Structure formats: C-alpha cells, structure tokens
Coordinates of N, CA and C in Angstrom, one line a residue:
M1 N 4.9 -25.4 -8.7 CA 5.4 -24.4 -7.8 C 5.1 -24.7 -6.4
K2 N 6.1 -24.8 -5.5 CA 5.9 -25.1 -4.1 C 5.2 -24.0 -3.4
P3 N 4.2 -24.3 -2.6 CA 3.5 -23.2 -1.8 C 4.4 -22.3 -1.1
L4 N 5.5 -22.9 -0.5 CA 6.3 -22.1 0.4 C 7.2 -21.1 -0.4
L5 N 7.2 -21.3 -1.8 CA 8.0 -20.4 -2.6 C 7.1 -19.5 -3.4
A6 N 5.9 -19.2 -2.8 CA 4.9 -18.4 -3.5 C 5.4 -17.0 -3.9
V7 N 6.3 -16.4 -3.1 CA 6.7 -15.0 -3.3 C 8.2 -14.9 -3.1
L8 N 8.9 -14.2 -3.9 CA 10.4 -14.1 -3.7 C 10.7 -13.3 -2.5
A9 N 10.0 -12.1 -2.3 CA 10.4 -11.3 -1.2 C 9.3 -10.3 -1.0
F10 N 9.2 -9.7 0.2 CA 8.2 -8.7 0.6 C 8.3 -7.4 -0.2
S11 N 9.5 -7.2 -0.8 CA 9.6 -6.0 -1.6 C 8.7 -6.0 -2.8
M12 N 8.2 -7.1 -3.2 CA 7.3 -7.2 -4.3 C 6.0 -6.6 -4.0
L13 N 5.7 -6.2 -2.8 CA 4.4 -5.6 -2.4 C 4.2 -4.3 -3.1
G14 N 5.2 -3.7 -3.7 CA 5.0 -2.4 -4.3 C 4.8 -2.4 -5.8
I15 N 4.4 -3.5 -6.4 CA 4.4 -3.6 -7.8 C 3.7 -2.5 -8.6
A16 N 2.7 -1.9 -8.0 CA 1.8 -1.0 -8.7 C 2.5 0.3 -8.9
G17 N 3.7 0.6 -8.3 CA 4.3 1.9 -8.4 C 5.4 2.0 -9.5
C18 N 5.4 1.1 -10.5 CA 6.4 1.1 -11.5 C 6.5 2.5 -12.2
S19 N 7.7 3.0 -12.5 CA 7.8 4.3 -13.2 C 7.9 4.0 -14.7
V20 N 7.7 5.1 -15.4 CA 7.9 5.0 -16.9 C 9.2 4.5 -17.3
E21 N 10.3 5.0 -16.5 CA 11.6 4.5 -16.8 C 11.8 3.0 -16.6
D22 N 11.1 2.5 -15.5 CA 11.2 1.1 -15.2 C 10.6 0.3 -16.4
V23 N 9.4 0.8 -16.9 CA 8.8 0.0 -18.0 C 9.6 0.1 -19.3
D24 N 10.1 1.3 -19.6 CA 11.0 1.4 -20.8 C 12.2 0.5 -20.7
A25 N 12.8 0.5 -19.5 CA 14.0 -0.3 -19.4 C 13.7 -1.8 -19.5
A26 N 12.5 -2.2 -18.9 CA 12.1 -3.6 -19.0 C 11.9 -4.0 -20.4
Q27 N 11.2 -3.1 -21.2 CA 10.9 -3.4 -22.5 C 12.1 -3.6 -23.4
A28 N 13.1 -2.7 -23.1 CA 14.4 -2.8 -23.8 C 15.1 -4.1 -23.5
G29 N 15.0 -4.6 -22.3 CA 15.7 -5.8 -21.9 C 14.7 -7.0 -22.0
N30 N 13.5 -6.8 -22.5 CA 12.5 -7.9 -22.5 C 12.3 -8.5 -21.2
E31 N 12.2 -7.7 -20.1 CA 12.0 -8.2 -18.8 C 10.8 -7.5 -18.2
T32 N 10.2 -8.2 -17.1 CA 9.1 -7.6 -16.4 C 9.6 -6.4 -15.6
P33 N 9.0 -5.2 -15.6 CA 9.5 -4.1 -14.8 C 9.6 -4.4 -13.3
T34 N 10.6 -3.9 -12.7 CA 10.8 -4.1 -11.2 C 9.9 -3.1 -10.5
P35 N 9.0 -3.6 -9.6 CA 8.1 -2.7 -8.9 C 8.8 -1.8 -8.0
V36 N 8.2 -0.6 -7.7 CA 8.7 0.4 -6.8 C 7.6 0.5 -5.7
A37 N 7.9 0.4 -4.5 CA 7.0 0.5 -3.4 C 6.4 1.9 -3.3
K38 N 5.1 2.0 -2.9 CA 4.4 3.3 -2.6 C 4.3 3.3 -1.1
Q39 N 5.0 4.2 -0.5 CA 5.0 4.3 1.0 C 3.9 5.3 1.5
Q40 N 3.2 4.8 2.5 CA 2.2 5.7 3.1 C 2.8 6.2 4.5
P41 N 2.4 7.3 5.0 CA 2.9 7.7 6.3 C 2.5 6.7 7.3
A42 N 3.4 6.4 8.3 CA 3.2 5.3 9.2 C 1.9 5.5 10.0
S43 N 1.4 6.7 10.2 CA 0.3 7.0 11.1 C -1.1 6.9 10.3
S44 N -1.0 6.8 9.0 CA -2.2 6.9 8.2 C -2.8 5.5 8.0
Q45 N -4.1 5.4 7.9 CA -4.9 4.2 7.5 C -5.7 4.5 6.3
P46 N -5.8 3.6 5.3 CA -6.7 3.9 4.2 C -8.1 4.0 4.6
T47 N -8.9 4.9 4.0 CA -10.3 5.1 4.2 C -11.0 4.8 2.9
P48 N -12.3 4.5 2.9 CA -13.0 4.2 1.7 C -12.8 5.3 0.6
S49 N -12.7 6.5 0.9 CA -12.5 7.6 -0.1 C -11.1 7.5 -0.7
D50 N -10.2 6.8 -0.1 CA -8.8 6.6 -0.6 C -8.7 5.5 -1.6
V51 N -9.7 4.6 -1.6 CA -9.5 3.3 -2.4 C -10.5 3.1 -3.5
T52 N -11.2 4.2 -3.9 CA -12.3 4.0 -4.9 C -11.7 4.1 -6.3
G53 N -10.5 4.7 -6.5 CA -9.9 4.9 -7.8 C -9.5 3.5 -8.3
K54 N -9.9 3.2 -9.6 CA -9.5 1.9 -10.2 C -8.1 1.9 -10.7
P55 N -7.2 1.0 -10.2 CA -5.8 1.0 -10.7 C -5.7 0.4 -12.1
S56 N -4.6 0.6 -12.7 CA -4.3 0.0 -14.0 C -3.6 -1.3 -13.8
P57 N -3.7 -2.2 -14.7 CA -2.9 -3.5 -14.6 C -1.4 -3.2 -14.6
T58 N -0.6 -3.9 -13.9 CA 0.8 -3.8 -13.9 C 1.3 -4.7 -15.0
P59 N 2.2 -4.2 -15.9 CA 2.7 -5.1 -17.0 C 3.3 -6.4 -16.5
G60 N 2.9 -7.5 -17.0 CA 3.4 -8.8 -16.7 C 2.7 -9.5 -15.6
Y61 N 1.9 -8.8 -14.8 CA 1.2 -9.4 -13.7 C -0.3 -9.6 -14.0
D62 N -0.9 -10.7 -13.4 CA -2.3 -10.9 -13.5 C -2.7 -11.9 -12.5
W63 N -4.0 -12.0 -12.3 CA -4.6 -13.0 -11.4 C -4.7 -14.3 -12.1
H64 N -4.2 -15.4 -11.4 CA -4.3 -16.8 -12.0 C -4.9 -17.7 -11.0
L65 N -5.7 -18.6 -11.5 CA -6.4 -19.6 -10.6 C -5.9 -21.0 -10.8
R66 N -5.7 -21.7 -9.7 CA -5.3 -23.1 -9.8 C -6.1 -23.9 -8.8
I67 N -6.6 -25.0 -9.3 CA -7.5 -25.9 -8.4 C -6.8 -27.2 -8.4
D68 N -6.6 -27.7 -7.2 CA -6.0 -29.0 -7.0 C -7.0 -30.1 -7.1
E69 N -7.1 -30.8 -8.2 CA -8.1 -31.8 -8.5 C -7.7 -33.1 -7.8
S70 N -6.5 -33.2 -7.3 CA -6.1 -34.5 -6.7 C -6.6 -34.7 -5.3
I71 N -7.1 -33.6 -4.7 CA -7.6 -33.6 -3.3 C -9.1 -33.5 -3.3
R72 N -9.7 -34.3 -2.5 CA -11.2 -34.4 -2.5 C -11.9 -33.0 -2.3
T73 N -11.3 -32.2 -1.5 CA -11.9 -30.9 -1.2 C -11.6 -29.8 -2.3
R74 N -10.8 -30.2 -3.3 CA -10.5 -29.3 -4.4 C -10.1 -27.9 -3.9
P75 N -9.0 -27.8 -3.2 CA -8.5 -26.5 -2.7 C -8.1 -25.6 -3.9
A76 N -8.4 -24.3 -3.8 CA -8.1 -23.4 -4.9 C -7.2 -22.3 -4.4
T77 N -6.3 -21.9 -5.3 CA -5.4 -20.8 -5.0 C -5.5 -19.7 -6.1
L78 N -5.8 -18.5 -5.7 CA -5.9 -17.4 -6.7 C -4.7 -16.5 -6.4
A79 N -3.8 -16.4 -7.3 CA -2.5 -15.7 -7.1 C -2.3 -14.5 -8.0
Y80 N -1.9 -13.4 -7.5 CA -1.5 -12.3 -8.3 C 0.0 -12.4 -8.6
E81 N 0.3 -12.7 -9.9 CA 1.7 -13.1 -10.2 C 2.1 -12.8 -11.6
V82 N 3.4 -13.0 -11.8 CA 3.9 -13.1 -13.2 C 3.9 -14.6 -13.5
S83 N 3.2 -15.0 -14.5 CA 3.0 -16.4 -14.8 C 4.4 -17.1 -14.9
D84 N 4.4 -18.3 -14.3 CA 5.5 -19.2 -14.3 C 6.7 -18.7 -13.6
T85 N 6.5 -17.8 -12.6 CA 7.5 -17.3 -11.7 C 7.0 -17.4 -10.3
D86 N 7.9 -17.0 -9.4 CA 7.6 -17.0 -8.0 C 7.3 -15.5 -7.5
R87 N 7.0 -14.6 -8.5 CA 6.7 -13.3 -8.1 C 5.2 -13.2 -7.8
Q88 N 4.9 -13.3 -6.5 CA 3.5 -13.3 -6.1 C 3.3 -12.5 -4.8
P89 N 2.9 -11.2 -5.0 CA 2.7 -10.4 -3.8 C 1.6 -10.9 -2.9
L90 N 0.6 -11.6 -3.4 CA -0.5 -12.1 -2.6 C -1.1 -13.3 -3.3
T91 N -1.5 -14.2 -2.4 CA -2.4 -15.3 -2.9 C -3.6 -15.4 -1.9
I92 N -4.7 -15.9 -2.5 CA -5.9 -16.1 -1.7 C -6.3 -17.5 -1.9
T93 N -6.7 -18.2 -0.8 CA -6.9 -19.6 -0.9 C -8.3 -20.0 -0.3
C94 N -8.9 -21.1 -0.7 CA -10.1 -21.6 -0.2 C -10.3 -23.1 -0.6
E95 N -11.2 -23.8 0.1 CA -11.6 -25.1 -0.4 C -13.0 -25.0 -1.0
E96 N -13.3 -25.8 -2.0 CA -14.5 -25.7 -2.7 C -15.7 -25.7 -1.8
G97 N -16.6 -24.7 -2.0 CA -17.8 -24.6 -1.3 C -17.7 -24.3 0.2
S98 N -16.5 -23.9 0.6 CA -16.3 -23.7 2.1 C -16.8 -22.3 2.5
S99 N -16.8 -21.3 1.5 CA -17.1 -19.9 1.8 C -16.1 -19.4 2.9
R100 N -14.9 -19.9 2.9 CA -13.9 -19.4 3.9 C -12.6 -19.1 3.1
L101 N -12.2 -17.9 2.9 CA -11.1 -17.4 2.2 C -10.0 -16.9 3.1
F102 N -8.8 -17.1 2.7 CA -7.6 -16.7 3.5 C -6.6 -16.0 2.6
A103 N -6.1 -14.8 3.0 CA -5.1 -14.1 2.3 C -3.7 -14.5 2.8
E104 N -2.8 -14.8 1.9 CA -1.5 -15.3 2.3 C -0.4 -14.6 1.6
I105 N 0.7 -14.4 2.3 CA 1.9 -13.8 1.8 C 3.1 -14.7 2.2
S106 N 4.0 -15.0 1.3 CA 5.2 -15.7 1.7 C 6.4 -14.8 1.4
G107 N 7.4 -14.9 2.3 CA 8.6 -14.1 2.2 C 8.5 -12.7 2.7
G108 N 7.4 -12.4 3.6 CA 7.3 -11.1 4.2 C 8.0 -11.0 5.5
P109 N 7.8 -9.9 6.2 CA 8.5 -9.7 7.5 C 8.0 -10.8 8.5
T110 N 8.9 -11.1 9.4 CA 8.5 -12.2 10.4 C 7.5 -11.6 11.4
D111 N 7.3 -10.3 11.5 CA 6.4 -9.7 12.4 C 5.1 -9.2 11.8
L112 N 4.9 -9.6 10.5 CA 3.7 -9.1 9.9 C 2.5 -9.8 10.6
A113 N 1.5 -8.9 11.1 CA 0.4 -9.4 11.9 C -0.9 -8.9 11.3
K114 N -0.9 -8.1 10.3 CA -2.2 -7.6 9.8 C -1.9 -7.0 8.4
L115 N -3.0 -6.9 7.6 CA -2.9 -6.2 6.3 C -4.3 -5.7 6.0
T116 N -4.4 -4.7 5.1 CA -5.7 -4.2 4.7 C -5.9 -4.5 3.2
L117 N -7.1 -4.9 2.9 CA -7.5 -5.2 1.5 C -8.7 -4.3 1.2
A118 N -8.7 -3.7 0.0 CA -9.8 -2.8 -0.4 C -10.1 -3.0 -1.9
S119 N -11.3 -2.8 -2.3 CA -11.7 -2.8 -3.7 C -13.0 -1.9 -3.8
G120 N -12.9 -0.9 -4.6 CA -14.0 0.0 -4.7 C -14.2 0.7 -3.4
D121 N -15.4 0.7 -2.9 CA -15.7 1.4 -1.6 C -15.7 0.4 -0.4
Q122 N -15.2 -0.8 -0.7 CA -15.2 -1.8 0.4 C -13.7 -2.0 0.9
M123 N -13.6 -2.1 2.2 CA -12.3 -2.2 2.8 C -12.3 -3.0 4.0
R124 N -11.3 -3.8 4.3 CA -11.3 -4.6 5.5 C -9.9 -4.8 5.9
Q125 N -9.6 -4.6 7.2 CA -8.4 -4.9 7.8 C -8.4 -6.3 8.4
L126 N -7.4 -7.1 8.0 CA -7.4 -8.5 8.4 C -6.2 -8.8 9.4
K127 N -6.5 -9.4 10.5 CA -5.4 -9.8 11.4 C -4.9 -11.2 10.9
G128 N -3.7 -11.5 11.3 CA -3.2 -12.8 10.9 C -2.0 -13.2 11.6
E129 N -1.3 -14.2 11.2 CA -0.1 -14.7 11.9 C 1.0 -15.1 10.9
T130 N 2.2 -14.7 11.1 CA 3.3 -15.1 10.3 C 4.1 -16.2 11.0
R131 N 4.3 -17.3 10.4 CA 5.0 -18.4 11.0 C 6.2 -18.8 10.2
P132 N 7.3 -19.2 10.9 CA 8.5 -19.6 10.2 C 8.2 -20.9 9.4
T133 N 9.0 -21.1 8.3 CA 9.0 -22.3 7.5 C 10.3 -22.9 7.5
E134 N 10.4 -24.0 6.8 CA 11.7 -24.7 6.7 C 12.7 -24.0 6.0
I135 N 12.3 -22.9 5.2 CA 13.2 -22.0 4.6 C 13.2 -20.7 5.3
P136 N 14.3 -20.4 6.1 CA 14.3 -19.3 7.0 C 13.9 -17.9 6.4
E137 N 14.2 -17.7 5.2 CA 13.9 -16.4 4.5 C 12.5 -16.3 3.9
M138 N 11.7 -17.4 4.1 CA 10.4 -17.4 3.6 C 9.3 -17.6 4.6
P139 N 9.2 -16.7 5.6 CA 8.1 -16.9 6.6 C 6.8 -16.7 5.8
H140 N 5.8 -17.3 6.4 CA 4.5 -17.4 5.7 C 3.4 -16.8 6.6
F141 N 2.7 -15.8 6.0 CA 1.6 -15.1 6.7 C 0.3 -15.7 6.2
V142 N -0.6 -15.9 7.1 CA -2.0 -16.3 6.8 C -3.0 -15.5 7.6
S143 N -3.9 -14.9 6.9 CA -4.9 -14.0 7.5 C -6.0 -14.8 8.2
E144 N -6.7 -14.0 9.0 CA -8.0 -14.6 9.6 C -8.9 -14.9 8.4
E145 N -10.0 -15.6 8.7 CA -10.9 -16.0 7.7 C -11.7 -14.8 7.1
I146 N -11.9 -14.9 5.8 CA -12.8 -13.9 5.1 C -14.0 -14.7 4.6
A147 N -15.2 -14.3 5.0 CA -16.4 -15.0 4.6 C -16.6 -14.8 3.1
G148 N -17.1 -15.9 2.4 CA -17.3 -15.9 1.0 C -18.3 -14.8 0.5
D149 N -19.2 -14.5 1.4 CA -20.3 -13.5 1.1 C -19.9 -12.1 1.6
A150 N -18.7 -11.9 2.1 CA -18.3 -10.6 2.6 C -18.4 -9.5 1.5
P151 N -18.8 -8.3 1.9 CA -18.9 -7.2 0.8 C -17.6 -7.0 0.1
L152 N -16.4 -7.2 0.8 CA -15.2 -7.1 0.1 C -15.0 -8.1 -1.0
V153 N -15.4 -9.3 -0.8 CA -15.2 -10.4 -1.8 C -16.2 -10.1 -3.0
T154 N -17.4 -9.7 -2.7 CA -18.3 -9.3 -3.7 C -17.8 -8.2 -4.6
A155 N -17.2 -7.2 -3.9 CA -16.6 -6.0 -4.7 C -15.4 -6.5 -5.5
F156 N -14.6 -7.3 -4.9 CA -13.4 -7.8 -5.6 C -13.8 -8.5 -6.9
A157 N -14.8 -9.4 -6.8 CA -15.3 -10.1 -8.0 C -15.9 -9.2 -9.1
A158 N -16.6 -8.2 -8.6 CA -17.2 -7.2 -9.5 C -16.2 -6.3 -10.2
N159 N -15.2 -5.8 -9.4 CA -14.3 -4.8 -9.8 C -13.1 -5.3 -10.6
G160 N -12.7 -6.5 -10.2 CA -11.5 -7.1 -10.8 C -10.2 -6.6 -10.3
W161 N -10.2 -6.0 -9.1 CA -8.9 -5.5 -8.5 C -8.9 -5.5 -7.0
L162 N -7.8 -5.5 -6.4 CA -7.6 -5.3 -5.0 C -6.5 -4.3 -4.7
R163 N -6.6 -3.6 -3.6 CA -5.5 -2.7 -3.2 C -5.1 -3.2 -1.8
M164 N -3.9 -3.6 -1.6 CA -3.4 -4.2 -0.4 C -2.4 -3.2 0.3
T165 N -2.6 -3.0 1.6 CA -1.6 -2.3 2.4 C -1.1 -3.1 3.5
A166 N 0.2 -3.3 3.5 CA 0.8 -4.1 4.6 C 2.1 -3.4 5.0
K167 N 2.3 -3.2 6.3 CA 3.5 -2.5 6.7 C 3.7 -1.2 6.0
D168 N 2.6 -0.4 5.8 CA 2.6 0.9 5.2 C 3.0 0.9 3.7
I169 N 3.1 -0.3 3.1 CA 3.4 -0.4 1.7 C 2.1 -0.8 0.9
T170 N 1.7 0.0 -0.1 CA 0.4 -0.3 -0.8 C 0.7 -0.9 -2.1
T171 N 0.0 -1.9 -2.5 CA 0.2 -2.6 -3.7 C -1.2 -2.7 -4.5
D172 N -1.2 -2.2 -5.7 CA -2.4 -2.3 -6.5 C -2.3 -3.6 -7.3
M173 N -3.4 -4.3 -7.4 CA -3.4 -5.6 -8.1 C -4.6 -5.7 -9.0
A174 N -4.5 -5.2 -10.2 CA -5.6 -5.1 -11.2 C -5.5 -6.2 -12.2
A175 N -6.7 -6.7 -12.6 CA -6.7 -7.9 -13.5 C -6.9 -7.4 -14.9
S176 N -6.4 -8.3 -15.9 CA -6.8 -8.2 -17.3 C -8.2 -8.8 -17.4
H177 N -8.7 -8.8 -18.6 CA -10.0 -9.5 -18.9 C -9.9 -10.9 -18.5
K178 N -8.9 -11.6 -18.8 CA -8.7 -13.0 -18.4 C -8.6 -13.2 -16.9
G179 N -7.8 -12.2 -16.3 CA -7.6 -12.3 -14.8 C -9.0 -12.1 -14.1
A180 N -9.8 -11.2 -14.7 CA -11.1 -10.9 -14.0 C -12.0 -12.2 -14.0
K181 N -11.9 -13.0 -15.1 CA -12.6 -14.2 -15.2 C -12.1 -15.2 -14.1
A182 N -10.7 -15.2 -13.9 CA -10.1 -16.1 -12.9 C -10.7 -15.7 -11.5
I183 N -10.8 -14.4 -11.2 CA -11.3 -14.0 -9.9 C -12.8 -14.4 -9.8
A184 N -13.6 -14.2 -10.8 CA -15.0 -14.6 -10.7 C -15.1 -16.1 -10.5
D185 N -14.3 -16.9 -11.2 CA -14.4 -18.4 -11.1 C -13.9 -18.8 -9.7
F186 N -12.9 -18.1 -9.2 CA -12.4 -18.5 -7.9 C -13.5 -18.2 -6.8
V187 N -14.2 -17.1 -6.8 CA -15.2 -16.8 -5.9 C -16.4 -17.8 -6.0
K188 N -16.7 -18.1 -7.2 CA -17.8 -19.1 -7.5 C -17.4 -20.5 -6.9
H189 N -16.1 -20.9 -7.1 CA -15.6 -22.1 -6.6 C -15.7 -22.2 -5.1
C190 N -15.3 -21.1 -4.4 CA -15.3 -21.0 -3.0 C -16.7 -21.0 -2.3
T191 N -17.6 -20.5 -3.0 CA -18.9 -20.2 -2.4 C -20.1 -21.1 -2.9
R192 N -19.9 -21.8 -3.9 CA -21.0 -22.7 -4.4 C -21.1 -23.9 -3.4
P193 N -22.3 -24.5 -3.4 CA -22.5 -25.7 -2.5 C -21.6 -26.8 -2.9
Y194 N -20.9 -27.3 -1.9 CA -19.9 -28.4 -2.2 C -20.6 -29.7 -2.4
S195 N -20.1 -30.5 -3.4 CA -20.5 -31.8 -3.6 C -19.3 -32.7 -3.8
P196 N -19.2 -33.8 -3.1 CA -18.0 -34.7 -3.3 C -18.0 -35.4 -4.6
W197 N -19.1 -35.3 -5.4 CA -19.2 -35.9 -6.7 C -19.0 -34.9 -7.8
G198 N -18.6 -33.7 -7.4 CA -18.3 -32.7 -8.4 C -19.5 -31.9 -8.9

C-alpha cells in the first residue's frame, strides 16, 4: 500500500457512527458498513468528561501494525483500517526507539491544521500541517510530535481505543483483542531503547 494512498477520503472520519440500517445492509451485501459522521457544534471542544466512555469496535475496522524491516531505523505504522484496503481514517507513525510519534491523515481537507485525540480521561489537541502531494485529491496531514511517554499514549495503549475530532467530526477507533496487541506492540517499538543490531 502506498503511503500517499493511506485514506480514500476525509469522509471516513465518521466511521464510529454507523447506524443499524447501515450494518444490516452491509451484512446483506457482504460489505463493510459505510460510516456516518458524528457532527459536533462548531463552537464546542471535547473535555475529559466527554471522552471517558469506551466506544465499541466498528465492524470491519481494527488497528494494524506494520514495521519496515528494510530500513535501518525500522519505521512503524499503526493504522486504523479495513484490512487490505485504503480505508484509513488515521495512521500513527514512529521510528524504533525514537519516542516520537506522529498522527497522520491522507485525503483530508487542504486546510486541516489541528486535531484532537483522546483516550479515557486523557486528551490532547495537536497542531499540524497539511501539504499537497503528487495526487491533488490526497493532501497529507502530519501532526506535531507526540512524546512516547505522553499520558495520552499510555492511555491509548492501556485502553485500546482513540477518539479523534477533526473539523468538528468525531471518529471512535476501538480495537479488537488482536488490535489491542498491535497498539501495545507499536508503543513498545516506538519507546524501547534503539539498537542497530535489533
């Protein structure tokens, strides 16, 4: 999968809002349900009391970890996605042992300059920059650095889910048991002491 094709479109940010009708229709057609965005009032900002409720996994989606063993620094990508597709509302990247994580979105608005991530009672607003790519409809957002020992990262690894708000659209991204292991392995990979000998 090419990095620049990580996400089909910013509309996928609302995956957690699937209706019962969406799921029934998807099951009938053997397809993954189409997400429905959950809109927040433009003036509101999430607070810790808003984000403590644990979301349920979205059918077809999970967290998947990929590590590039061909590069000496062994960069890792943790993606919330439908396996073997480009449906990825969010990816998080790091290099082994760097303790520097970055949230990334492809295919979002060209003016996306910040997002909010939350897990349990931990929440953080991240500034970032959206840059054009060689594919005009796939601008790429990269957040500012998140420290590997940040309370949000610790909560994410413990809880197995993130809640993202970008452009007033909220997306719940909950892991299965397998996805929770992928999250824990990713955080361990990013924060353990780096050794060029593995």
